[in-house]
mmCIF file of C-alpha atoms in Angstrom:
data_model
loop_
_atom_site.group_PDB
_atom_site.id
_atom_site.type_symbol
_atom_site.label_atom_id
_atom_site.label_comp_id
_atom_site.label_asym_id
_atom_site.label_seq_id
_atom_site.Cartn_x
_atom_site.Cartn_y
_atom_site.Cartn_z
ATOM 1 C CA UNK A 1 5.666 16.484 32.094
ATOM 2 C CA UNK A 2 3.774 13.473 33.460
ATOM 3 C CA UNK A 3 4.232 9.963 32.147
ATOM 4 C CA UNK A 4 0.627 9.959 30.959
ATOM 5 C CA UNK A 5 1.644 12.428 28.236
ATOM 6 C CA UNK A 6 4.636 10.486 26.886
ATOM 7 C CA UNK A 7 4.539 9.229 23.294
ATOM 8 C CA UNK A 8 6.797 6.431 22.073
ATOM 9 C CA UNK A 9 7.922 6.532 18.420
ATOM 10 C CA UNK A 10 9.374 3.189 17.357
ATOM 11 C CA UNK A 11 10.022 3.668 13.621
ATOM 12 C CA UNK A 12 11.783 6.168 11.391
ATOM 13 C CA UNK A 13 9.377 9.106 11.152
ATOM 14 C CA UNK A 14 9.916 12.512 9.586
ATOM 15 C CA UNK A 15 11.556 14.765 12.174
ATOM 16 C CA UNK A 16 8.597 17.166 12.069
ATOM 17 C CA UNK A 17 6.669 14.782 14.328
ATOM 18 C CA UNK A 18 8.679 15.904 17.361
ATOM 19 C CA UNK A 19 7.824 19.633 17.347
ATOM 20 C CA UNK A 20 4.247 18.847 16.319
ATOM 21 C CA UNK A 21 3.750 16.619 19.359
ATOM 22 C CA UNK A 22 5.519 19.031 21.695
ATOM 23 C CA UNK A 23 3.304 21.859 20.494
ATOM 24 C CA UNK A 24 0.282 19.860 21.636
ATOM 25 C CA UNK A 25 1.762 19.243 25.071
ATOM 26 C CA UNK A 26 3.149 15.747 24.531
ATOM 27 C CA UNK A 27 6.582 14.426 25.420
ATOM 28 C CA UNK A 28 7.828 12.425 22.391
ATOM 29 C CA UNK A 29 10.451 9.733 22.902
ATOM 30 C CA UNK A 30 12.054 8.883 19.565
ATOM 31 C CA UNK A 31 13.505 5.349 19.505
ATOM 32 C CA UNK A 32 13.458 4.102 15.889
ATOM 33 C CA UNK A 33 16.065 1.402 16.597
ATOM 34 C CA UNK A 34 14.191 -0.208 19.481
ATOM 35 C CA UNK A 35 13.231 -3.886 19.084
ATOM 36 C CA UNK A 36 10.053 -5.587 20.198
ATOM 37 C CA UNK A 37 11.493 -6.732 23.517
ATOM 38 C CA UNK A 38 12.451 -3.158 24.283
ATOM 39 C CA UNK A 39 9.001 -1.892 23.377
ATOM 40 C CA UNK A 40 7.303 -4.439 25.627
ATOM 41 C CA UNK A 41 9.567 -3.440 28.492
ATOM 42 C CA UNK A 42 8.873 0.297 28.419
ATOM 43 C CA UNK A 43 5.392 0.596 26.857
ATOM 44 C CA UNK A 44 3.572 0.705 30.249
ATOM 45 C CA UNK A 45 4.892 4.268 30.728
ATOM 46 C CA UNK A 46 3.446 5.680 27.497
ATOM 47 C CA UNK A 47 0.124 7.279 26.573
ATOM 48 C CA UNK A 48 0.803 7.120 22.847
ATOM 49 C CA UNK A 49 2.521 4.814 20.378
ATOM 50 C CA UNK A 50 3.487 5.851 16.847
ATOM 51 C CA UNK A 51 4.499 3.134 14.395
ATOM 52 C CA UNK A 52 5.030 2.445 10.731
ATOM 53 C CA UNK A 53 5.268 -1.215 9.713
ATOM 54 C CA UNK A 54 7.986 -2.725 11.901
ATOM 55 C CA UNK A 55 5.875 -3.344 14.984
ATOM 56 C CA UNK A 56 2.859 -5.618 15.414
ATOM 57 C CA UNK A 57 0.401 -4.131 17.863
ATOM 58 C CA UNK A 58 -1.158 -7.349 19.119
ATOM 59 C CA UNK A 59 -2.787 -8.463 22.375
ATOM 60 C CA UNK A 60 0.544 -9.073 24.050
ATOM 61 C CA UNK A 61 1.695 -5.506 23.477
ATOM 62 C CA UNK A 62 -1.712 -3.983 24.229
ATOM 63 C CA UNK A 63 -1.959 -5.834 27.547
ATOM 64 C CA UNK A 64 1.414 -4.393 28.569
ATOM 65 C CA UNK A 65 0.375 -0.864 27.608
ATOM 66 C CA UNK A 66 -1.524 0.047 30.762
ATOM 67 C CA UNK A 67 -1.517 3.806 30.120
ATOM 68 C CA UNK A 68 -1.999 3.710 26.348
ATOM 69 C CA UNK A 69 -4.546 6.147 24.903
ATOM 70 C CA UNK A 70 -3.763 5.987 21.212
ATOM 71 C CA UNK A 71 -1.864 4.140 18.482
ATOM 72 C CA UNK A 72 -0.960 6.151 15.389
ATOM 73 C CA UNK A 73 0.110 4.460 12.160
ATOM 74 C CA UNK A 74 2.298 6.719 10.033
ATOM 75 C CA UNK A 75 0.862 5.466 6.753
ATOM 76 C CA UNK A 76 -2.264 3.807 5.429
ATOM 77 C CA UNK A 77 -2.326 0.084 6.207
ATOM 78 C CA UNK A 78 -3.314 -1.121 9.679
ATOM 79 C CA UNK A 79 -3.014 -4.865 9.023
ATOM 80 C CA UNK A 80 -0.416 -5.195 11.802
ATOM 81 C CA UNK A 81 -2.722 -3.588 14.360
ATOM 82 C CA UNK A 82 -5.380 -5.475 16.335
ATOM 83 C CA UNK A 83 -7.845 -2.631 16.020
ATOM 84 C CA UNK A 84 -10.749 -4.666 17.332
ATOM 85 C CA UNK A 85 -8.963 -5.312 20.616
ATOM 86 C CA UNK A 86 -7.795 -1.691 20.832
ATOM 87 C CA UNK A 87 -11.411 -0.607 20.399
ATOM 88 C CA UNK A 88 -12.456 -2.945 23.211
ATOM 89 C CA UNK A 89 -9.853 -1.321 25.433
ATOM 90 C CA UNK A 90 -10.991 2.173 24.498
ATOM 91 C CA UNK A 91 -7.684 2.944 22.796
ATOM 92 C CA UNK A 92 -7.947 5.177 19.747
ATOM 93 C CA UNK A 93 -6.380 4.096 16.440
ATOM 94 C CA UNK A 94 -5.542 6.583 13.695
ATOM 95 C CA UNK A 95 -3.768 6.215 10.372
ATOM 96 C CA UNK A 96 -2.953 8.613 7.559
ATOM 97 C CA UNK A 97 -3.974 7.431 4.083
ATOM 98 C CA UNK A 98 -4.691 11.054 3.196
ATOM 99 C CA UNK A 99 -1.001 11.782 3.671
ATOM 100 C CA UNK A 100 0.291 9.633 0.826
ATOM 101 C CA UNK A 101 -2.721 9.275 -1.471
ATOM 102 C CA UNK A 102 -1.296 11.680 -4.072
ATOM 103 C CA UNK A 103 2.073 9.957 -3.976
ATOM 104 C CA UNK A 104 0.434 6.581 -4.544
ATOM 105 C CA UNK A 105 -1.778 7.908 -7.335
ATOM 106 C CA UNK A 106 1.181 9.389 -9.184
ATOM 107 C CA UNK A 107 3.326 6.295 -8.689
ATOM 108 C CA UNK A 108 0.621 3.955 -9.976
ATOM 109 C CA UNK A 109 0.103 6.189 -13.006
ATOM 110 C CA UNK A 110 3.827 6.192 -13.724
ATOM 111 C CA UNK A 111 4.071 2.420 -13.445
ATOM 112 C CA UNK A 112 1.135 1.922 -15.789
ATOM 113 C CA UNK A 113 2.485 4.307 -18.412
ATOM 114 C CA UNK A 114 5.954 2.785 -18.197
ATOM 115 C CA UNK A 115 4.520 -0.679 -18.639
ATOM 116 C CA UNK A 116 2.229 0.189 -21.553
ATOM 117 C CA UNK A 117 4.862 2.258 -23.363
ATOM 118 C CA UNK A 118 7.715 -0.083 -22.432
ATOM 119 C CA UNK A 119 9.800 2.767 -21.020
ATOM 120 C CA UNK A 120 11.777 0.709 -18.524
ATOM 121 C CA UNK A 121 12.286 -2.184 -20.931
ATOM 122 C CA UNK A 122 13.460 -0.093 -23.890
ATOM 123 C CA UNK A 123 15.782 1.916 -21.650
ATOM 124 C CA UNK A 124 17.489 -1.267 -20.474
ATOM 125 C CA UNK A 125 17.782 -2.448 -24.076
ATOM 126 C CA UNK A 126 19.502 0.767 -25.102
ATOM 127 C CA UNK A 127 21.914 0.434 -22.175
ATOM 128 C CA UNK A 128 22.781 -2.986 -23.595
ATOM 129 C CA UNK A 129 23.324 -1.558 -27.082
ATOM 130 C CA UNK A 130 19.979 -2.425 -28.704
ATOM 131 C CA UNK A 131 17.911 0.202 -30.553
ATOM 132 C CA UNK A 132 14.583 -1.505 -31.291
ATOM 133 C CA UNK A 133 11.735 0.805 -32.317
ATOM 134 C CA UNK A 134 9.262 -1.796 -33.564
ATOM 135 C CA UNK A 135 9.795 -4.158 -30.647
ATOM 136 C CA UNK A 136 8.995 -1.350 -28.251
ATOM 137 C CA UNK A 137 5.829 -0.090 -29.885
ATOM 138 C CA UNK A 138 3.577 1.110 -27.052
ATOM 139 C CA UNK A 139 -0.062 0.643 -26.118
ATOM 140 C CA UNK A 140 -2.204 3.727 -25.504
ATOM 141 C CA UNK A 141 -4.116 4.165 -22.269
ATOM 142 C CA UNK A 142 -6.775 6.227 -24.012
ATOM 143 C CA UNK A 143 -9.972 4.274 -24.540
ATOM 144 C CA UNK A 144 -9.063 1.453 -22.142
ATOM 145 C CA UNK A 145 -11.260 0.409 -19.218
ATOM 146 C CA UNK A 146 -9.449 0.662 -15.896
ATOM 147 C CA UNK A 147 -11.051 -1.201 -13.015
ATOM 148 C CA UNK A 148 -10.313 -0.052 -9.476
ATOM 149 C CA UNK A 149 -10.788 -2.827 -6.914
ATOM 150 C CA UNK A 150 -11.105 -1.015 -3.590
ATOM 151 C CA UNK A 151 -12.328 2.556 -3.808
ATOM 152 C CA UNK A 152 -10.772 4.041 -0.676
ATOM 153 C CA UNK A 153 -8.297 6.911 -0.504
ATOM 154 C CA UNK A 154 -5.734 5.184 -2.726
ATOM 155 C CA UNK A 155 -8.145 3.865 -5.323
ATOM 156 C CA UNK A 156 -9.812 7.248 -5.646
ATOM 157 C CA UNK A 157 -6.440 9.002 -5.878
ATOM 158 C CA UNK A 158 -5.370 6.764 -8.763
ATOM 159 C CA UNK A 159 -8.694 7.347 -10.524
ATOM 160 C CA UNK A 160 -8.224 11.096 -10.169
ATOM 161 C CA UNK A 161 -4.734 10.943 -11.694
ATOM 162 C CA UNK A 162 -6.103 8.937 -14.631
ATOM 163 C CA UNK A 163 -8.776 11.511 -15.424
ATOM 164 C CA UNK A 164 -6.704 13.282 -18.070
ATOM 165 C CA UNK A 165 -5.790 10.195 -20.093
ATOM 166 C CA UNK A 166 -9.101 9.551 -21.820
ATOM 167 C CA UNK A 167 -9.658 6.128 -20.293
ATOM 168 C CA UNK A 168 -12.835 4.895 -18.618
ATOM 169 C CA UNK A 169 -12.479 4.282 -14.883
ATOM 170 C CA UNK A 170 -14.893 1.982 -13.093
ATOM 171 C CA UNK A 171 -14.652 0.769 -9.526
ATOM 172 C CA UNK A 172 -15.915 -1.806 -7.081
ATOM 173 C CA UNK A 173 -15.749 -1.719 -3.310
ATOM 174 C CA UNK A 174 -17.541 -4.000 -0.890
ATOM 175 C CA UNK A 175 -18.092 -1.095 1.486
ATOM 176 C CA UNK A 176 -18.267 1.987 -0.785
ATOM 177 C CA UNK A 177 -20.655 2.084 -3.739
ATOM 178 C CA UNK A 178 -20.655 5.807 -4.459
ATOM 179 C CA UNK A 179 -19.630 7.127 -7.866
ATOM 180 C CA UNK A 180 -17.640 10.341 -8.154
ATOM 181 C CA UNK A 181 -16.357 12.740 -10.760
ATOM 182 C CA UNK A 182 -13.461 10.405 -11.515
ATOM 183 C CA UNK A 183 -14.839 6.910 -11.035
ATOM 184 C CA UNK A 184 -18.077 5.088 -11.790
ATOM 185 C CA UNK A 185 -19.147 2.581 -9.144
ATOM 186 C CA UNK A 186 -20.218 -0.779 -10.611
ATOM 187 C CA UNK A 187 -21.189 -4.228 -9.264
ATOM 188 C CA UNK A 188 -18.445 -6.831 -9.047
ATOM 189 C CA UNK A 189 -19.762 -8.813 -12.014
ATOM 190 C CA UNK A 190 -19.580 -5.707 -14.215
ATOM 191 C CA UNK A 191 -16.045 -4.974 -13.041
ATOM 192 C CA UNK A 192 -15.037 -8.546 -13.871
ATOM 193 C CA UNK A 193 -16.598 -8.394 -17.315
ATOM 194 C CA UNK A 194 -15.335 -5.005 -18.493
ATOM 195 C CA UNK A 195 -11.973 -4.382 -16.803
ATOM 196 C CA UNK A 196 -8.917 -4.412 -19.065
ATOM 197 C CA UNK A 197 -6.501 -2.918 -16.523
ATOM 198 C CA UNK A 198 -7.132 -3.999 -12.942
ATOM 199 C CA UNK A 199 -5.660 -1.958 -10.086
ATOM 200 C CA UNK A 200 -5.890 -3.520 -6.630
ATOM 201 C CA UNK A 201 -6.352 -1.236 -3.612
ATOM 202 C CA UNK A 202 -7.546 -3.425 -0.744
ATOM 203 C CA UNK A 203 -6.319 -3.743 2.846
ATOM 204 C CA UNK A 204 -4.806 -7.012 3.996
ATOM 205 C CA UNK A 205 -7.439 -8.948 5.933
ATOM 206 C CA UNK A 206 -8.375 -12.598 6.276
ATOM 207 C CA UNK A 207 -10.902 -12.171 3.464
ATOM 208 C CA UNK A 208 -8.392 -10.554 1.081
ATOM 209 C CA UNK A 209 -5.291 -12.674 1.784
ATOM 210 C CA UNK A 210 -4.422 -14.391 -1.527
ATOM 211 C CA UNK A 211 -7.840 -13.356 -2.848
ATOM 212 C CA UNK A 212 -6.328 -12.588 -6.228
ATOM 213 C CA UNK A 213 -5.386 -16.107 -7.245
ATOM 214 C CA UNK A 214 -5.705 -17.846 -10.607
ATOM 215 C CA UNK A 215 -9.351 -18.809 -10.186
ATOM 216 C CA UNK A 216 -10.425 -15.336 -9.097
ATOM 217 C CA UNK A 217 -8.413 -13.457 -11.707
ATOM 218 C CA UNK A 218 -9.687 -15.792 -14.436
ATOM 219 C CA UNK A 219 -13.163 -14.383 -13.807
ATOM 220 C CA UNK A 220 -11.973 -11.067 -15.252
ATOM 221 C CA UNK A 221 -12.768 -11.930 -18.846
ATOM 222 C CA UNK A 222 -11.153 -8.863 -20.458
ATOM 223 C CA UNK A 223 -8.160 -8.505 -18.145
ATOM 224 C CA UNK A 224 -4.790 -7.700 -19.739
ATOM 225 C CA UNK A 225 -2.809 -5.793 -17.106
ATOM 226 C CA UNK A 226 -2.784 -6.338 -13.347
ATOM 227 C CA UNK A 227 -1.544 -3.692 -10.903
ATOM 228 C CA UNK A 228 -1.016 -4.166 -7.172
ATOM 229 C CA UNK A 229 0.015 -1.241 -4.982
ATOM 230 C CA UNK A 230 -1.775 -2.406 -1.820
ATOM 231 C CA UNK A 231 -0.318 -5.422 -0.013
ATOM 232 C CA UNK A 232 1.691 -8.210 -1.607
ATOM 233 C CA UNK A 233 -0.083 -10.930 0.343
ATOM 234 C CA UNK A 234 -3.396 -10.320 -1.445
ATOM 235 C CA UNK A 235 -1.905 -11.665 -4.705
ATOM 236 C CA UNK A 236 -0.675 -15.219 -5.208
ATOM 237 C CA UNK A 237 2.620 -14.852 -7.064
ATOM 238 C CA UNK A 238 2.727 -18.381 -8.452
ATOM 239 C CA UNK A 239 -0.706 -17.933 -10.011
ATOM 240 C CA UNK A 240 0.222 -14.573 -11.515
ATOM 241 C CA UNK A 241 3.237 -16.193 -13.161
ATOM 242 C CA UNK A 242 1.040 -18.939 -14.573
ATOM 243 C CA UNK A 243 -1.402 -16.398 -16.027
ATOM 244 C CA UNK A 244 1.466 -14.399 -17.530
ATOM 245 C CA UNK A 245 3.031 -17.516 -19.040
ATOM 246 C CA UNK A 246 -0.270 -18.620 -20.569
ATOM 247 C CA UNK A 247 -0.918 -15.208 -22.089
ATOM 248 C CA UNK A 248 -4.128 -14.738 -20.129
ATOM 249 C CA UNK A 249 -2.568 -11.579 -18.696
ATOM 250 C CA UNK A 250 -0.275 -9.380 -20.817
ATOM 251 C CA UNK A 251 1.606 -7.688 -17.997
ATOM 252 C CA UNK A 252 1.794 -6.683 -14.354
ATOM 253 C CA UNK A 253 2.908 -3.641 -12.354
ATOM 254 C CA UNK A 254 3.729 -4.475 -8.726
ATOM 255 C CA UNK A 255 4.817 -2.112 -5.974
ATOM 256 C CA UNK A 256 4.512 -4.911 -3.410
ATOM 257 C CA UNK A 257 5.489 -8.572 -3.185
ATOM 258 C CA UNK A 258 4.025 -11.556 -1.386
ATOM 259 C CA UNK A 259 7.274 -11.679 0.611
ATOM 260 C CA UNK A 260 9.130 -8.370 0.571
ATOM 261 C CA UNK A 261 11.991 -9.583 2.765
ATOM 262 C CA UNK A 262 13.910 -10.832 -0.232
ATOM 263 C CA UNK A 263 16.948 -11.790 1.825
ATOM 264 C CA UNK A 264 14.744 -14.466 3.460
ATOM 265 C CA UNK A 265 13.413 -15.906 0.200
ATOM 266 C CA UNK A 266 13.277 -19.646 -0.176
ATOM 267 C CA UNK A 267 14.606 -21.255 -3.340
ATOM 268 C CA UNK A 268 11.069 -21.274 -4.747
ATOM 269 C CA UNK A 269 10.522 -17.601 -3.903
ATOM 270 C CA UNK A 270 13.838 -16.641 -5.486
ATOM 271 C CA UNK A 271 12.856 -18.513 -8.627
ATOM 272 C CA UNK A 272 9.476 -16.760 -8.788
ATOM 273 C CA UNK A 273 11.042 -13.333 -8.298
ATOM 274 C CA UNK A 274 13.611 -14.016 -11.026
ATOM 275 C CA UNK A 275 10.852 -15.065 -13.398
ATOM 276 C CA UNK A 276 8.980 -11.834 -12.696
ATOM 277 C CA UNK A 277 12.097 -9.712 -13.137
ATOM 278 C CA UNK A 278 12.962 -11.417 -16.420
ATOM 279 C CA UNK A 279 9.473 -11.017 -17.865
ATOM 280 C CA UNK A 280 9.430 -8.206 -20.457
ATOM 281 C CA UNK A 281 5.978 -7.033 -19.386
ATOM 282 C CA UNK A 282 6.473 -6.906 -15.617
ATOM 283 C CA UNK A 283 7.528 -3.860 -13.632
ATOM 284 C CA UNK A 284 8.361 -4.050 -9.900
ATOM 285 C CA UNK A 285 9.151 -1.260 -7.434
ATOM 286 C CA UNK A 286 10.120 -1.711 -3.742
ATOM 287 C CA UNK A 287 6.902 -0.671 -1.962
ATOM 288 C CA UNK A 288 7.519 3.029 -2.488
ATOM 289 C CA UNK A 289 4.227 4.043 -4.086
ATOM 290 C CA UNK A 290 3.248 6.251 -1.168
ATOM 291 C CA UNK A 291 6.789 7.097 -0.114
ATOM 292 C CA UNK A 292 7.798 10.521 -1.394
ATOM 293 C CA UNK A 293 9.658 13.328 0.371
ATOM 294 C CA UNK A 294 6.394 15.264 0.502
ATOM 295 C CA UNK A 295 4.236 12.428 1.834
ATOM 296 C CA UNK A 296 6.839 11.573 4.489
ATOM 297 C CA UNK A 297 6.187 14.935 6.141
ATOM 298 C CA UNK A 298 2.493 15.271 5.247
ATOM 299 C CA UNK A 299 1.659 12.014 7.049
ATOM 300 C CA UNK A 300 2.692 13.617 10.354
ATOM 301 C CA UNK A 301 0.416 16.585 9.787
ATOM 302 C CA UNK A 302 -2.509 14.253 9.116
ATOM 303 C CA UNK A 303 -1.805 12.168 12.221
ATOM 304 C CA UNK A 304 -1.637 15.183 14.523
ATOM 305 C CA UNK A 305 -4.834 16.647 13.083
ATOM 306 C CA UNK A 306 -6.665 13.352 13.633
ATOM 307 C CA UNK A 307 -5.325 12.947 17.150
ATOM 308 C CA UNK A 308 -6.384 16.493 18.024
ATOM 309 C CA UNK A 309 -9.879 15.743 16.791
ATOM 310 C CA UNK A 310 -10.124 12.328 18.478
ATOM 311 C CA UNK A 311 -8.452 13.171 21.773
ATOM 312 C CA UNK A 312 -9.124 16.915 21.855
ATOM 313 C CA UNK A 313 -5.616 17.562 23.106
#
């Protein structure tokens, strides 16, 4: 096996990736514990690099990767990849949003139902010895207007999962304006006027970083519930807390945080997280929306299929 066919895997990936790569004639080197310094040292020998979210594929790394032919992201987001520079170098980039779209759609649906029917809150009350029926009266999803901001794989998957609940699903995307069986495409001003439940599905870019701040969210005149299952950095936590405290927004379901490394939180960040956790109408999960046992393996199958098509190996 020549060095030009070696593939470096630097994150925890489902074990199925190894036989899949070998079947296509590649020599996978699985090093999930390697640090950045180690990657920079050995990357010149590899034709492929497979990552999740630990590693930033920036100019420094790309310049070291003299033999690199592709970078594969085992997941959806590519915000840690300098795709523009990879394109300039003729290096192919693939990701796998198709692999965890169903997982994300189900997770978002579960979070929304739990929030509206107070499942998590009432369960914790019962654990503490409180049986409160009236205080945990739920809100029905049927008849509500759900606005999907970002109609890519994840936004469409969530819309599809909502199709049986009798709600109206509308969507806005700067780059996709096509309606489907499950979602009606609308202009941004219509989304802002009609949305009662806003679900954010945008990639993290310069234009979306902290886009959802107090001023922007205040333009959603009917907004009651905010959901974010994309990237935490697109939502300004302090502003969300202010809107929750004022009653402008009833509740929030968050699978991501502005800073997910909670052991590094500043005093202010700790305070904000505690306020979110103590709010009766807030539900937080640890960035696991697309992280099921099934999606963990399916992502590999999607990556290999895309690499076969792009590289014809």
